[in-house]
Amino acid sequence: MESVKPPANGNNPEAWNEAYDRLENFLQALALGDHAHVSQMALELFRRAREEYLKNPSREPATLAMEQAQKQLADWLAVNLGEEDRTPSHILATGYIALLLSQVYRTAPASFLASPLPEELRQALRETLLVAGPDLNVSSMTPRHLDYGPMLQLARQTWHRWDAKELIIAIFFWAGVYTVFYWWLSQLL
Amino acid sequence: MNSSTPQTDDFVVRRSVFLGLSILLTVIGVVLMLNCYAGQALFWEDYVSISVFPLLFSQIAVGFVLALFGLFDKLRGGDPHHLMRGSWREKEDSIPLAATAIVVPVYNEDVARVSKGIANMWRSLEKTGQIEHFDFYICSDSTDADHWVEEECAWLSLCQKLNAFGKIFYRKRRHRINGKSGNVADFCRRWGKRYRYMIVLDADSIMIGSTLVRLVRAMEANPTAGIIQTQPYMVLGTSLFRRVLQFSSQIYGGLFSQGCSMAQMSSGSYWGHNAIIRVAPFMEYCGLPHLPVPDPNRRHVLSHDTVESALMRRAGYGVWIAYDEPGSYEEGPPNLSDMLTRDRRWCAGNLQHFWFLFARGIEMGSRLQIWIGLMGYLCSPLWLIFLIAGSFGAYFRARFLMLSADPEDLGAATSSHAMPLLVLTLTLLFLPRLLGILTSLPRARQFGGTFQLLFSALLENLLSFFLAPVLMMFHTFFVLLTISGWQIKWTTQNRADLGLTFTHCLRLYGWLSGLALIICPIAYAYLGGVSYWLLPILAGWFLAPFLAWLTSGRRLGMFFKSCRLFVTPEETQPPPELQGLDGDDAEELSAPPALWVQALLSPYVQAVHLSMVRQGSTGGQPVRSLIDLRERLIREGPHAINAKEKLRLLWDGETVFWLHQELWSRPGAQLHSSWISLQAECAKSRLLSDYLTAK
């Protein structure tokens, strides 16, 4: 990882190194095939972040660098997808999927963030469609009523009324009584 | 709706022969049993044994008669009245197909295995030229955040690789109500109206395209058929335990299901997967009723399939078993412990069916199915009671005879009727197995050769012989747990042949060995020579930890495979639909740890996840607790939040997007240190792009 020169105002160089690392990791996460292009983009975004920093020195370099990256991406995707009127979160989500499914990031990595984008690549981006499920056709499926017959009547009159603890105590009690009784009878006979 | 039951003399004859033979054999057994006690003093333990015996013996008799039916049907070349042999088969290819959904419910399953299975079925269907009539639905109930995210990635990858956008769909339920049956019902409510049929699979199910197409045509040609269940054969086993199971299912399973089909005809079983269902009547009539128990948390039917088939029959639609349709597969449990985990669930489910045994409107055939399923587990405690009562009875009788002065009485104890009863019992138990082996002999080459088939069958019988007493004890335990109201959770079936440690086996089965060591000298001291009858039981208990451990690993399983033992036809002639599903052949994609974190960091994974959850997202301001949770995640790292909190975060689309922005934008000082390394891992892993480029 190359070291990055701090801006003229003498800010902490570690913060700018971190900003560059962040940018590079983010661009690598986009799985672009052209490493040289990724480095160029990182440096260009980094330059813009430094310009922003000069305007507003209270802001963190990493934040500024990533803001630049997100903004560039959103603007580029909005233009090429024809969705300028949508929110950045929607543009980015749709755009990433478009990039992924069109495989533009692999087939033409050098065109990433390029303006204007060749028409065939733009078409490829716009043709992608993601449908998790077809349109709902809602209907009902409710539990069937079932007459459980005589066993339910019997159950309601007996074990549905009994508490499990009481039942166990009763079983042990009568088992004890019968054991004593059996022992007594066997002694008697 | 007219009933689909063929009310022919043939059907009446079949059922009367089935019931008549079962009852006759049971009566013969009971008479022989009673004759064993003739002229002897009876103790209360004997009365217990005599009471339990008819129930136990009837189960053996039913199994035997089913095998006989199966043999008869096999010898005559199949049932001419079976739905799959109707006249429609002559013009089968001309029958147009209707819209059919293939529903794959998943619950924290091995995602790579499930998606490869779907891809294989898709390609198989493509070869039939009828793919346009089928849509796949992956219906997820996964509760693990990593599984959820991986499922989304795998789904996208499947759609991309197979060019199946708009044909393979993914649905994740937010609330896991009523387990698998609830998942299928959820599909029906959302999209059921779009399809005339659905083919319900398990996560590990595989069906070949031609069989899927034939099932749809069979339904189209027989409007009164409600469900057609195929016979799924177990495949892909590598552990010895799984290989033995898949071998025995091949040898004996077909005979029993053929017999069952012949006896039951249109009142057959539905096993919950690898079956085609007519959607409209299923939705109208098969909504599972609530159980009539006071506790509202216990009203859900756990084992839904038997009840659904009973309700389908009640509505007048037929439930058929297509016992000889090829190309229907599933995977079995890899070891004894996993089989017992599964049995515990099934036991709880089957015991619940007791309520439906006496419910009004349930057909006789369905009641028989319910009874057989119920007794499958109730037999274990009955067998244990029989053994205990029999042993005590023998002890008291021996003591009584020793105390009596008349030596002729001793002779009465060795009743001449015991041997015929023993012979009859062994015949009923082992003849069906022998028939299964004999009927497999013509296909011996598919099982590795005649010698290998016979030797494998011998070993399989030995293993079953020793495992039966172990299963008896555990099933008894499960029945008692269920009756005492212990809640059963429906868990993911483990399908990985990873092996069990000996410590695990000793901890789980060691008590049985201890019990055998304690009972053995006591039984000999009190029962003398009679105690030898208990030896097979005690040997099974003693060997339980060793058998569980030995049979669980791959090494021994693969050794037997190299000797061509426990080989199945799917191994000698592997169908293309099973290729690549074996652990050996599977391409392993290196999924990064903490996969769910990728939905927050990776731009692509996040975007896919957002496209799934945004529909249900309110888009409003998050509540305070969610804001706190986000901050905790950022400051304390992904390990600081629990499984439920992960799901909560992932379900909120706005939160996922916000976290993505924040995790990349905040300076390192404001992030937990783990996020920095996770960012670097995310840059390297390229999870989704790897998925999409993998072939």
Short mmCIF file of C-alpha atoms in Angstrom, two decimals, chain B residues 22 31 52 78 96 112 143 233-234 246 263 300 319 455 463 542 581 622 629 633 644 659 667:
data_model
loop_
_atom_site.label_atom_id
_atom_site.label_comp_id
_atom_site.label_asym_id
_atom_site.label_seq_id
_atom_site.Cartn_x
_atom_site.Cartn_y
_atom_site.Cartn_z
CA SER B 22 -53.57 -59.45 9.10
CA VAL B 31 -53.62 -68.52 20.21
CA VAL B 52 -49.78 -56.26 25.00
CA GLY B 78 -47.82 -54.30 -11.59
CA PRO B 96 -50.63 -30.88 -22.66
CA ALA B 112 -24.68 -24.85 -2.22
CA THR B 143 -33.42 -18.36 10.93
CA TYR B 233 -34.86 -43.54 -2.80
CA MET B 234 -32.03 -42.47 -0.54
CA GLN B 246 -30.01 -46.35 1.29
CA ALA B 263 -53.80 -52.58 -0.54
CA HIS B 300 -50.23 -27.01 15.39
CA VAL B 319 -53.96 -40.12 -3.02
CA PHE B 455 -23.42 -60.26 1.87
CA LEU B 463 -26.94 -54.19 12.04
CA PHE B 542 -24.04 -52.96 25.01
CA LEU B 581 -24.16 -33.28 -5.62
CA PRO B 622 -36.45 3.63 12.59
CA LEU B 629 -28.81 -1.55 17.75
CA LEU B 633 -23.15 -2.94 15.82
CA LYS B 644 -32.35 -12.37 16.51
CA LEU B 659 -25.19 0.70 7.78
CA PRO B 667 -13.27 6.95 10.24
#
